[in-house]
Structure formats: C-alpha cells, structure tokens
Amino acid sequence: MSAVVYQLREVRRARYAVAAVFAVHGSVTGSFATRVPWIQDHAGVSAGQLGLALAFPALGASLAMPLAGRISHRFGARTALRGLLALWTLSLTLPSLAPNLATLCLALFVYGATSGMSDVAMNALGVEVENRLDKSIMSGLHGMWSAGALIGSAGGTLAAHLGADARLHHLLAAAVLTVLGLVMCSWVLDLQPAEGEEAPPRFALPPRSAVLIGAVGFCAVFAEGASLDWSAVYLRDQLDTSAGLAAACTTGFTLTMALSRFAGDRIVDRFGAVRSVRVSGVLAALGGLLVVVGGHPAVAMTGFALLGLGIAVVVPLCFAAAGRSGSNPSLAIAGVATITYTSGLIAPSAIGGLAEATSLVVSFGLVTVLACGLVAFAGVLRAGDRTPVQVSPPDAAVPGRRP
C-alpha cells in the first residue's frame, strides 16, 4: 500500500471518528434539555431562578473555551479531545444532583465549561480533517451534532414519559456516551505542536479576524436562538394557533436546520463559502420577512422553515474560516465560539424584552435585519474557501504541526 493511500485512509477514518464525536457531544445536550423540568423540581427553584441558572452554562463556556488551545498544545489534539469530551459527558450527571439554586448554578457552570472546551477541540480537529481532504465537511459535522441532539432528546423524552429519575437516566447516559466518546477519540488525528512552537496564552482576547467572523456567526445564532425559543410562542400568541401546531413549527425549524447541514457540504464545495452564506442570508431574510408580514400560520411556518434553511451552514463555515484565518486555529475558533455562545445567551431574553416593549412582530423584524447582515458581511468568510492542497506521505511535515 502506498504512503499516499495509507494517509488518505487514515484521514477518512478520522473524519468518521470526529463525526461520531460531534454526535456524542450533541447527545449530551439533548439528554440534558429534556430533563430540565425534573431538575427544576428537584432543586426547588422558581422559573426566574431557573432562568438565572441556565445562564451559567454559557458563562462557563465563554470563560473556559480559550483554555482548549493550551490544553491541546500541552497534551496533543487526540489526548486533549479524549479528556475534554469525557469531562463533558460525565458532567451530564451534575445538574440532576443539585439540591438547590447555588449548587445548580455551580453544576451548570462546570457543565458549560467542559462543553465549550470540548467544542473548540473537536471543531479544530474537524477543520484539520477538512483541510486534508480538501472538501467541505464542517456542515455535515454540525449536522451530526444536531442528529446526536435529536437522539439524546428522544431518549430523554422516553425517560421522562416513563417517570424515570433523572439522576439514574443521566448516570446511564453519561456512562454510555463516555465509553463511545473514548472509543471514537482513538481514531481522530493525533496532532502535536511543531518543535519549538510557543504555547497559546491561558486567556487572550480573540484575534481581530475571529471578531469579524464571529460577528457573522452572531447574526446566525441570534436567529437560531430566537426561532427555537420563540417560534412556538409566536404562533400561539400572535397567530392564535393550537399548542400542537405551535410545537410543530419549532420541530419543523429544527429538522430543516439539521437536514440542511447534511446537504450543506456539497453546496459549499460547489459555490464556495462566501456565495453560500450570501444565498443563505437571502433565504433567512426572506423567511424572517414572511414571519413578520405573513399574518397566517402556514406563511409563518414557511418563514421559520426558511430561517432554519438559511442559517444552517453559517456557523460551521464560521468555524472553518476561523481555523484558516491565522497561525493559531484553536485561539481563533475559541474566539468565534465565545461570540456565538454569547449570541445564543442573549437572543432569547433580547427577543422577550423587545416583545414586551413593542411586540413579537417587531422582535422578528430585528431577526430579519440581522439575517440581512449575513448577506452584507459574508465576505469575511473568504478564509473558509479552501485552496487545493497536495496529500503528503505520513512522515512528511505538516506546517505548524508534527505528526
């Protein structure tokens, strides 16, 4: 077997392994989200206190994500991902054990910190695999995350339906997902820092390139958070639909996004990152406009579906562009991830506050304006368009890395 063929097989295996890692990561989120009502009752917190506690995952993630690059530098990408992913899957057990608000906030802080660090590590490896294959895979990887979240949600829904104790449910889920994660991490790329390469700082402001790319991700994630949390409320309160139809709207938005991510890589390979995001922005803006002016449930549901279709590939392409935007991919990816996490944190409350002051129609007008920002600023993702690369044999040097 030639060296080139051997390396291609190794990279393809790494692709499937990192895709499985994305699915494991998403499964933790889905498993947790479905048991939030049980966790609230167990901790004895009010709705307002729960809202406060649910801000701590984003806080923990934002503070911890810059550490991922230093951990990868110290231990190597494969070992770092193995450890960080295991911490994330095991942290699933913590929130359901919390007996009060203080311990719940602490548990969710740890939960978010481990989520953010493993998120950065797996996205950095995904970008490296994409570079070596010379074709887009990031959209599909994020599609695997969505699929994992759906699987985790299905398991959690079943557990809740059976009246299972969330502590037992999460313990079993964490055990299974930890084992799966450890096995899959054995086949990801084992990147090591180049000889003499300086370790990244423990904490650093995102590079300027990451801020610009993160701003595009901010627009997409704001639309995602607003649609996920408020689409059902919009149909129920604004258009006077049944609770079942309102819930179906949110489900449709989620499925549209997941399916679009699986199809997104072919589109990006054909048209490039910049043009793909510009067209995506047009679709998202059209969707937002239908939500705002439609005035009928079918029109609004079509609008939310177009929003999901339009924003689906944006965040994966932001991570891909960040990974190619400078000499320190992990730091750039951490910067973009921090900005997008912040957007996901503030979007639901911003939509709610604006709706209280004006109306939900005006709130989704803001979403439509931000969708237009995807069209206007897509050019900053030019780094996400790959240039052809030559496959090198296993013992050849990779710039900035050593095997």
CSV table of C-alpha atoms in Angstrom, one decimal:
chain,number,residue,atom,x,y,z
A,1,MET,CA,0.0,0.0,0.0
A,2,SER,CA,1.5,3.4,-1.0
A,3,ALA,CA,2.1,6.1,1.6
A,4,VAL,CA,-0.5,8.4,0.0
A,5,VAL,CA,-3.2,5.8,0.0
A,6,TYR,CA,-2.4,4.9,3.6
A,7,GLN,CA,-2.7,8.6,4.6
A,8,LEU,CA,-6.0,9.0,2.8
A,9,ARG,CA,-7.5,6.0,4.6
A,10,GLU,CA,-6.3,7.4,7.9
A,11,VAL,CA,-7.8,10.8,7.2
A,12,ARG,CA,-11.1,9.3,6.1
A,13,ARG,CA,-11.2,7.2,9.3
A,14,ALA,CA,-10.5,10.4,11.3
A,15,ARG,CA,-13.4,12.1,9.5
A,16,TYR,CA,-15.9,9.4,10.6
A,17,ALA,CA,-14.4,9.4,14.1
A,18,VAL,CA,-14.8,13.2,14.6
A,19,ALA,CA,-18.3,13.0,13.1
A,20,ALA,CA,-19.2,10.5,15.8
A,21,VAL,CA,-17.6,12.8,18.4
A,22,PHE,CA,-19.9,15.6,17.2
A,23,ALA,CA,-22.9,13.2,17.6
A,24,VAL,CA,-21.8,12.3,21.2
A,25,HIS,CA,-21.4,16.0,22.1
A,26,GLY,CA,-24.9,16.7,20.8
A,27,SER,CA,-26.4,13.8,22.6
A,28,VAL,CA,-25.3,15.2,25.9
A,29,THR,CA,-27.2,18.5,25.2
A,30,GLY,CA,-30.3,16.6,24.1
A,31,SER,CA,-30.3,14.4,27.1
A,32,PHE,CA,-30.0,17.4,29.5
A,33,ALA,CA,-32.5,19.6,27.8
A,34,THR,CA,-35.4,17.2,28.1
A,35,ARG,CA,-35.0,16.8,31.8
A,36,VAL,CA,-34.8,20.4,32.8
A,37,PRO,CA,-38.3,20.3,34.3
A,38,TRP,CA,-37.3,17.4,36.6
A,39,ILE,CA,-34.1,19.3,37.5
A,40,GLN,CA,-36.1,22.4,38.4
A,41,ASP,CA,-38.4,20.5,40.6
A,42,HIS,CA,-35.6,18.6,42.3
A,43,ALA,CA,-33.6,21.8,43.0
A,44,GLY,CA,-36.8,23.6,44.2
A,45,VAL,CA,-36.2,26.7,42.1
A,46,SER,CA,-38.7,29.1,40.5
A,47,ALA,CA,-39.0,29.9,36.8
A,48,GLY,CA,-37.0,33.1,37.4
A,49,GLN,CA,-34.3,31.3,39.3
A,50,LEU,CA,-34.1,28.6,36.7
A,51,GLY,CA,-33.6,31.3,34.0
A,52,LEU,CA,-30.7,32.6,36.1
A,53,ALA,CA,-29.2,29.2,36.5
A,54,LEU,CA,-29.4,28.5,32.7
A,55,ALA,CA,-27.2,31.5,32.1
A,56,PHE,CA,-24.3,29.7,33.8
A,57,PRO,CA,-23.5,27.2,31.0
A,58,ALA,CA,-22.8,30.0,28.6
A,59,LEU,CA,-20.8,31.8,31.2
A,60,GLY,CA,-18.7,28.7,32.0
A,61,ALA,CA,-18.2,28.0,28.3
A,62,SER,CA,-17.1,31.6,27.5
A,63,LEU,CA,-14.6,31.7,30.3
A,64,ALA,CA,-13.1,28.2,29.6
A,65,MET,CA,-13.0,28.0,25.8
A,66,PRO,CA,-9.7,29.9,25.5
A,67,LEU,CA,-8.1,27.2,27.6
A,68,ALA,CA,-8.8,24.5,25.0
A,69,GLY,CA,-5.9,25.6,22.7
A,70,ARG,CA,-3.4,25.5,25.6
A,71,ILE,CA,-4.6,22.0,26.6
A,72,SER,CA,-4.3,20.7,23.1
A,73,HIS,CA,-0.8,22.2,22.9
A,74,ARG,CA,0.2,20.5,26.1
A,75,PHE,CA,-1.2,17.0,25.5
A,76,GLY,CA,-1.7,16.8,21.8
A,77,ALA,CA,-5.1,17.1,20.0
A,78,ARG,CA,-6.2,13.5,20.4
A,79,THR,CA,-5.4,13.2,24.1
A,80,ALA,CA,-6.9,16.6,24.8
A,81,LEU,CA,-10.1,15.8,23.0
A,82,ARG,CA,-10.4,12.4,24.7
A,83,GLY,CA,-10.1,14.1,28.2
A,84,LEU,CA,-12.2,17.1,27.5
A,85,LEU,CA,-15.0,15.1,25.8
A,86,ALA,CA,-15.0,12.6,28.8
A,87,LEU,CA,-15.3,15.6,31.2
A,88,TRP,CA,-18.2,16.9,29.2
A,89,THR,CA,-20.1,13.6,29.0
A,90,LEU,CA,-19.6,13.0,32.7
A,91,SER,CA,-20.7,16.5,33.6
A,92,LEU,CA,-24.2,15.5,32.4
A,93,THR,CA,-24.7,13.9,35.8
A,94,LEU,CA,-24.1,17.0,37.8
A,95,PRO,CA,-27.2,19.2,37.3
A,96,SER,CA,-29.7,16.5,38.3
A,97,LEU,CA,-27.7,16.0,41.6
A,98,ALA,CA,-28.1,19.7,42.6
A,99,PRO,CA,-30.4,20.2,45.6
A,100,ASN,CA,-30.7,24.0,45.5
A,101,LEU,CA,-30.1,27.1,43.3
A,102,ALA,CA,-26.4,27.6,44.4
A,103,THR,CA,-25.3,24.1,43.6
A,104,LEU,CA,-27.3,24.1,40.4
A,105,CYS,CA,-25.5,27.2,39.2
A,106,LEU,CA,-22.2,25.6,40.0
A,107,ALA,CA,-23.1,22.4,38.3
A,108,LEU,CA,-24.2,24.2,35.2
A,109,PHE,CA,-21.1,26.3,35.2
A,110,VAL,CA,-19.0,23.2,35.1
A,111,TYR,CA,-21.3,21.7,32.5
A,112,GLY,CA,-20.9,24.7,30.3
A,113,ALA,CA,-17.1,25.0,30.7
A,114,THR,CA,-16.5,21.3,29.7
A,115,SER,CA,-18.9,21.7,26.8
A,116,GLY,CA,-17.1,24.8,25.5
A,117,MET,CA,-13.6,23.3,25.7
A,118,SER,CA,-14.5,20.1,24.0
A,119,ASP,CA,-16.5,22.1,21.4
A,120,VAL,CA,-13.3,24.0,20.5
A,121,ALA,CA,-11.2,20.9,20.4
A,122,MET,CA,-13.5,18.9,18.2
A,123,ASN,CA,-14.1,21.8,15.8
A,124,ALA,CA,-10.3,22.4,15.5
A,125,LEU,CA,-9.8,18.7,14.5
A,126,GLY,CA,-12.8,18.9,12.1
A,127,VAL,CA,-11.2,21.9,10.3
A,128,GLU,CA,-7.9,20.0,10.1
A,129,VAL,CA,-9.6,16.9,8.6
A,130,GLU,CA,-11.4,19.2,6.1
A,131,ASN,CA,-8.1,20.8,5.1
A,132,ARG,CA,-6.5,17.4,4.4
A,133,LEU,CA,-9.5,16.0,2.5
A,134,ASP,CA,-9.7,19.3,0.5
A,135,LYS,CA,-13.5,19.3,0.6
A,136,SER,CA,-16.2,20.7,2.9
A,137,ILE,CA,-17.2,18.6,5.8
A,138,MET,CA,-17.9,21.1,8.6
A,139,SER,CA,-21.6,21.5,7.7
A,140,GLY,CA,-22.1,17.7,7.9
A,141,LEU,CA,-20.2,17.5,11.2
A,142,HIS,CA,-22.6,20.1,12.7
A,143,GLY,CA,-25.4,18.1,11.2
A,144,MET,CA,-24.1,15.1,13.1
A,145,TRP,CA,-24.3,17.2,16.3
A,146,SER,CA,-27.9,18.0,15.5
A,147,ALA,CA,-28.6,14.3,14.9
A,148,GLY,CA,-27.0,13.5,18.2
A,149,ALA,CA,-29.1,16.1,20.0
A,150,LEU,CA,-32.2,14.6,18.5
A,151,ILE,CA,-31.2,11.1,19.7
A,152,GLY,CA,-30.4,12.4,23.1
A,153,SER,CA,-33.8,14.3,23.2
A,154,ALA,CA,-35.6,11.1,22.1
A,155,GLY,CA,-34.0,9.1,25.0
A,156,GLY,CA,-34.8,11.9,27.5
A,157,THR,CA,-38.4,12.1,26.3
A,158,LEU,CA,-38.8,8.4,26.8
A,159,ALA,CA,-37.2,8.5,30.2
A,160,ALA,CA,-39.5,11.4,31.2
A,161,HIS,CA,-42.6,9.6,29.9
A,162,LEU,CA,-41.7,6.5,32.0
A,163,GLY,CA,-41.2,8.8,35.0
A,164,ALA,CA,-37.5,7.8,35.4
A,165,ASP,CA,-35.4,9.6,37.9
A,166,ALA,CA,-33.2,12.0,36.0
A,167,ARG,CA,-30.2,11.1,38.2
A,168,LEU,CA,-30.4,7.5,37.1
A,169,HIS,CA,-31.2,8.5,33.5
A,170,HIS,CA,-28.2,10.8,33.3
A,171,LEU,CA,-25.9,8.4,35.0
A,172,LEU,CA,-26.6,5.7,32.4
A,173,ALA,CA,-26.5,8.2,29.5
A,174,ALA,CA,-23.2,9.6,30.7
A,175,ALA,CA,-21.7,6.1,31.1
A,176,VAL,CA,-22.7,5.1,27.6
A,177,LEU,CA,-21.6,8.4,25.9
A,178,THR,CA,-18.3,8.4,27.8
A,179,VAL,CA,-17.4,5.0,26.5
A,180,LEU,CA,-18.5,5.9,23.0
A,181,GLY,CA,-16.5,9.1,23.1
A,182,LEU,CA,-13.3,7.4,24.3
A,183,VAL,CA,-13.5,4.8,21.6
A,184,MET,CA,-14.1,7.3,18.8
A,185,CYS,CA,-11.3,9.6,20.0
A,186,SER,CA,-8.9,6.8,19.5
A,187,TRP,CA,-9.2,7.3,15.7
A,188,VAL,CA,-9.1,11.1,15.4
A,189,LEU,CA,-6.0,12.8,14.1
A,190,ASP,CA,-3.2,12.9,16.7
A,191,LEU,CA,-1.9,16.4,16.0
A,192,GLN,CA,1.1,17.6,18.0
A,193,PRO,CA,2.6,21.1,18.2
A,194,ALA,CA,5.6,21.8,16.0
A,195,GLU,CA,9.0,21.7,17.5
A,196,GLY,CA,9.6,25.0,19.4
A,197,GLU,CA,6.0,26.2,18.9
A,198,GLU,CA,5.0,28.6,21.7
A,199,ALA,CA,2.1,27.6,23.9
A,200,PRO,CA,-1.0,29.8,23.4
A,201,PRO,CA,-1.9,32.0,26.4
A,202,ARG,CA,-4.3,30.8,29.0
A,203,PHE,CA,-6.6,33.7,28.4
A,204,ALA,CA,-6.5,36.1,25.5
A,205,LEU,CA,-8.8,38.4,23.6
A,206,PRO,CA,-10.0,36.9,20.3
A,207,PRO,CA,-7.9,38.0,17.3
A,208,ARG,CA,-9.4,40.6,15.0
A,209,SER,CA,-10.1,38.1,12.3
A,210,ALA,CA,-12.1,36.0,14.8
A,211,VAL,CA,-14.2,39.0,15.9
A,212,LEU,CA,-15.2,39.7,12.3
A,213,ILE,CA,-16.0,36.1,11.6
A,214,GLY,CA,-17.7,35.8,14.9
A,215,ALA,CA,-20.0,38.7,14.1
A,216,VAL,CA,-21.4,36.7,11.1
A,217,GLY,CA,-21.9,33.8,13.4
A,218,PHE,CA,-23.6,36.1,15.9
A,219,CYS,CA,-26.3,37.0,13.4
A,220,ALA,CA,-27.0,33.4,12.6
A,221,VAL,CA,-27.0,32.1,16.2
A,222,PHE,CA,-29.2,35.0,17.2
A,223,ALA,CA,-31.8,34.0,14.6
A,224,GLU,CA,-31.4,30.4,15.7
A,225,GLY,CA,-31.9,31.1,19.4
A,226,ALA,CA,-34.9,33.4,18.7
A,227,SER,CA,-36.6,30.9,16.5
A,228,LEU,CA,-36.0,27.9,18.8
A,229,ASP,CA,-37.3,29.7,21.9
A,230,TRP,CA,-40.0,31.9,20.4
A,231,SER,CA,-41.4,30.3,17.3
A,232,ALA,CA,-44.0,28.3,19.2
A,233,VAL,CA,-44.9,31.4,21.3
A,234,TYR,CA,-45.2,33.5,18.1
A,235,LEU,CA,-47.7,31.1,16.5
A,236,ARG,CA,-49.7,30.6,19.7
A,237,ASP,CA,-49.9,34.2,20.9
A,238,GLN,CA,-49.5,36.2,17.7
A,239,LEU,CA,-51.5,34.0,15.3
A,240,ASP,CA,-53.7,32.2,17.8
A,241,THR,CA,-52.9,28.6,16.8
A,242,SER,CA,-53.2,25.5,18.9
A,243,ALA,CA,-50.3,24.4,21.1
A,244,GLY,CA,-49.8,21.3,19.0
A,245,LEU,CA,-49.4,23.4,15.8
A,246,ALA,CA,-47.1,25.8,17.6
A,247,ALA,CA,-44.9,23.0,18.8
A,248,ALA,CA,-44.8,21.5,15.3
A,249,CYS,CA,-43.4,24.8,14.0
A,250,THR,CA,-40.4,24.6,16.3
A,251,THR,CA,-39.9,20.9,15.4
A,252,GLY,CA,-40.0,21.8,11.7
A,253,PHE,CA,-37.4,24.6,12.2
A,254,THR,CA,-35.1,22.1,14.0
A,255,LEU,CA,-35.4,19.4,11.3
A,256,THR,CA,-34.9,21.9,8.5
A,257,MET,CA,-31.7,23.0,10.0
A,258,ALA,CA,-30.4,19.5,10.6
A,259,LEU,CA,-31.2,18.3,7.1
A,260,SER,CA,-29.7,21.5,5.6
A,261,ARG,CA,-26.5,20.9,7.4
A,262,PHE,CA,-26.2,17.4,5.9
A,263,ALA,CA,-26.7,18.8,2.4
A,264,GLY,CA,-24.6,21.9,3.0
A,265,ASP,CA,-21.1,20.4,2.3
A,266,ARG,CA,-22.0,19.7,-1.4
A,267,ILE,CA,-23.3,23.2,-1.8
A,268,VAL,CA,-20.2,24.8,-0.2
A,269,ASP,CA,-17.9,22.7,-2.3
A,270,ARG,CA,-19.6,23.8,-5.5
A,271,PHE,CA,-20.2,27.5,-4.8
A,272,GLY,CA,-17.7,28.4,-2.0
A,273,ALA,CA,-18.2,29.7,1.5
A,274,VAL,CA,-18.9,33.4,0.6
A,275,ARG,CA,-21.5,32.8,-2.0
A,276,SER,CA,-23.2,30.0,0.0
A,277,VAL,CA,-23.6,32.3,3.0
A,278,ARG,CA,-24.9,35.2,0.9
A,279,VAL,CA,-27.6,33.0,-0.6
A,280,SER,CA,-28.3,31.6,2.9
A,281,GLY,CA,-28.7,35.1,4.2
A,282,VAL,CA,-31.2,35.9,1.4
A,283,LEU,CA,-33.2,32.8,2.3
A,284,ALA,CA,-33.1,33.7,6.1
A,285,ALA,CA,-34.1,37.3,5.4
A,286,LEU,CA,-37.0,36.1,3.2
A,287,GLY,CA,-38.0,33.7,6.0
A,288,GLY,CA,-37.9,36.5,8.6
A,289,LEU,CA,-40.0,38.7,6.3
A,290,LEU,CA,-42.6,36.0,5.9
A,291,VAL,CA,-42.8,35.6,9.7
A,292,VAL,CA,-43.2,39.4,10.2
A,293,VAL,CA,-45.8,40.2,7.4
A,294,GLY,CA,-47.4,36.8,6.8
A,295,GLY,CA,-50.3,37.0,9.2
A,296,HIS,CA,-51.2,33.3,8.7
A,297,PRO,CA,-49.9,30.2,10.4
A,298,ALA,CA,-48.9,28.5,7.2
A,299,VAL,CA,-47.0,31.5,6.0
A,300,ALA,CA,-45.2,32.0,9.3
A,301,MET,CA,-44.3,28.3,9.5
A,302,THR,CA,-42.8,28.6,6.0
A,303,GLY,CA,-40.9,31.6,7.2
A,304,PHE,CA,-39.4,29.7,10.1
A,305,ALA,CA,-38.5,26.8,7.9
A,306,LEU,CA,-36.7,29.2,5.5
A,307,LEU,CA,-34.9,30.7,8.5
A,308,GLY,CA,-33.7,27.3,9.5
A,309,LEU,CA,-32.6,26.6,5.9
A,310,GLY,CA,-30.8,29.9,5.7
A,311,ILE,CA,-28.8,29.8,8.9
A,312,ALA,CA,-27.9,26.1,8.9
A,313,VAL,CA,-24.5,26.3,7.3
A,314,VAL,CA,-23.3,29.6,8.6
A,315,VAL,CA,-21.9,28.6,12.0
A,316,PRO,CA,-20.0,25.6,10.5
A,317,LEU,CA,-18.5,27.9,7.9
A,318,CYS,CA,-17.6,30.4,10.6
A,319,PHE,CA,-15.6,27.7,12.4
A,320,ALA,CA,-14.0,26.6,9.2
A,321,ALA,CA,-13.0,30.2,8.3
A,322,ALA,CA,-11.6,30.8,11.8
A,323,GLY,CA,-9.5,27.6,11.6
A,324,ARG,CA,-7.8,29.0,8.5
A,325,SER,CA,-7.6,32.7,9.5
A,326,GLY,CA,-4.3,32.8,11.3
A,327,SER,CA,-1.4,30.9,12.8
A,328,ASN,CA,-3.4,29.8,15.9
A,329,PRO,CA,-6.5,27.9,14.8
A,330,SER,CA,-7.6,26.9,18.3
A,331,LEU,CA,-7.5,30.5,19.6
A,332,ALA,CA,-9.4,31.8,16.6
A,333,ILE,CA,-12.0,29.0,16.9
A,334,ALA,CA,-12.3,29.8,20.6
A,335,GLY,CA,-12.9,33.4,19.8
A,336,VAL,CA,-15.7,32.7,17.3
A,337,ALA,CA,-17.2,30.1,19.7
A,338,THR,CA,-17.3,32.7,22.5
A,339,ILE,CA,-19.1,35.2,20.4
A,340,THR,CA,-21.6,32.7,19.1
A,341,TYR,CA,-22.3,31.4,22.6
A,342,THR,CA,-22.8,35.0,23.8
A,343,SER,CA,-25.3,35.4,21.0
A,344,GLY,CA,-27.2,32.3,21.9
A,345,LEU,CA,-27.3,33.5,25.5
A,346,ILE,CA,-28.7,37.0,24.8
A,347,ALA,CA,-31.0,36.2,21.9
A,348,PRO,CA,-34.0,34.7,23.9
A,349,SER,CA,-34.0,37.4,26.5
A,350,ALA,CA,-33.5,40.2,23.9
A,351,ILE,CA,-36.4,38.9,21.9
A,352,GLY,CA,-38.6,38.7,25.0
A,353,GLY,CA,-37.6,42.2,26.2
A,354,LEU,CA,-38.2,43.8,22.8
A,355,ALA,CA,-41.5,41.9,22.5
A,356,GLU,CA,-42.6,43.2,26.0
A,357,ALA,CA,-41.8,46.8,25.0
A,358,THR,CA,-43.3,46.5,21.5
A,359,SER,CA,-44.4,43.2,20.0
A,360,LEU,CA,-43.1,39.9,18.8
A,361,VAL,CA,-43.6,41.1,15.2
A,362,VAL,CA,-41.0,43.9,15.9
A,363,SER,CA,-38.7,41.3,17.6
A,364,PHE,CA,-38.6,39.2,14.5
A,365,GLY,CA,-38.1,42.3,12.5
A,366,LEU,CA,-34.8,42.5,14.3
A,367,VAL,CA,-34.1,38.9,13.4
A,368,THR,CA,-34.8,39.8,9.7
A,369,VAL,CA,-32.3,42.7,9.9
A,370,LEU,CA,-29.6,40.5,11.3
A,371,ALA,CA,-30.3,37.9,8.6
A,372,CYS,CA,-29.5,40.7,6.1
A,373,GLY,CA,-26.2,41.1,7.8
A,374,LEU,CA,-25.3,37.6,6.6
A,375,VAL,CA,-25.6,38.9,3.0
A,376,ALA,CA,-23.6,42.1,3.7
A,377,PHE,CA,-20.7,40.6,5.6
A,378,ALA,CA,-20.3,37.2,4.1
A,379,GLY,CA,-17.0,38.3,2.6
A,380,VAL,CA,-15.2,37.9,5.9
A,381,LEU,CA,-15.6,34.1,5.5
A,382,ARG,CA,-13.4,34.1,2.4
A,383,ALA,CA,-10.8,32.1,4.5
A,384,GLY,CA,-13.4,29.3,4.6
A,385,ASP,CA,-12.8,28.7,0.9
A,386,ARG,CA,-10.1,26.1,0.5
A,387,THR,CA,-7.2,26.2,-1.8
A,388,PRO,CA,-6.1,22.9,-3.4
A,389,VAL,CA,-3.5,21.0,-1.3
A,390,GLN,CA,-1.2,18.1,-2.1
A,391,VAL,CA,-1.6,15.0,0.0
A,392,SER,CA,1.7,14.3,1.7
A,393,PRO,CA,3.0,10.9,3.0
A,394,PRO,CA,2.7,10.2,6.7
A,395,ASP,CA,6.2,11.1,7.6
A,396,ALA,CA,6.1,14.5,5.8
A,397,ALA,CA,5.9,17.6,7.9
A,398,VAL,CA,2.6,19.4,8.2
A,399,PRO,CA,3.1,23.2,8.6
A,400,GLY,CA,2.7,24.2,12.2
A,401,ARG,CA,2.3,20.6,13.3
A,402,ARG,CA,4.2,17.4,13.7
A,403,PRO,CA,2.5,14.0,13.5
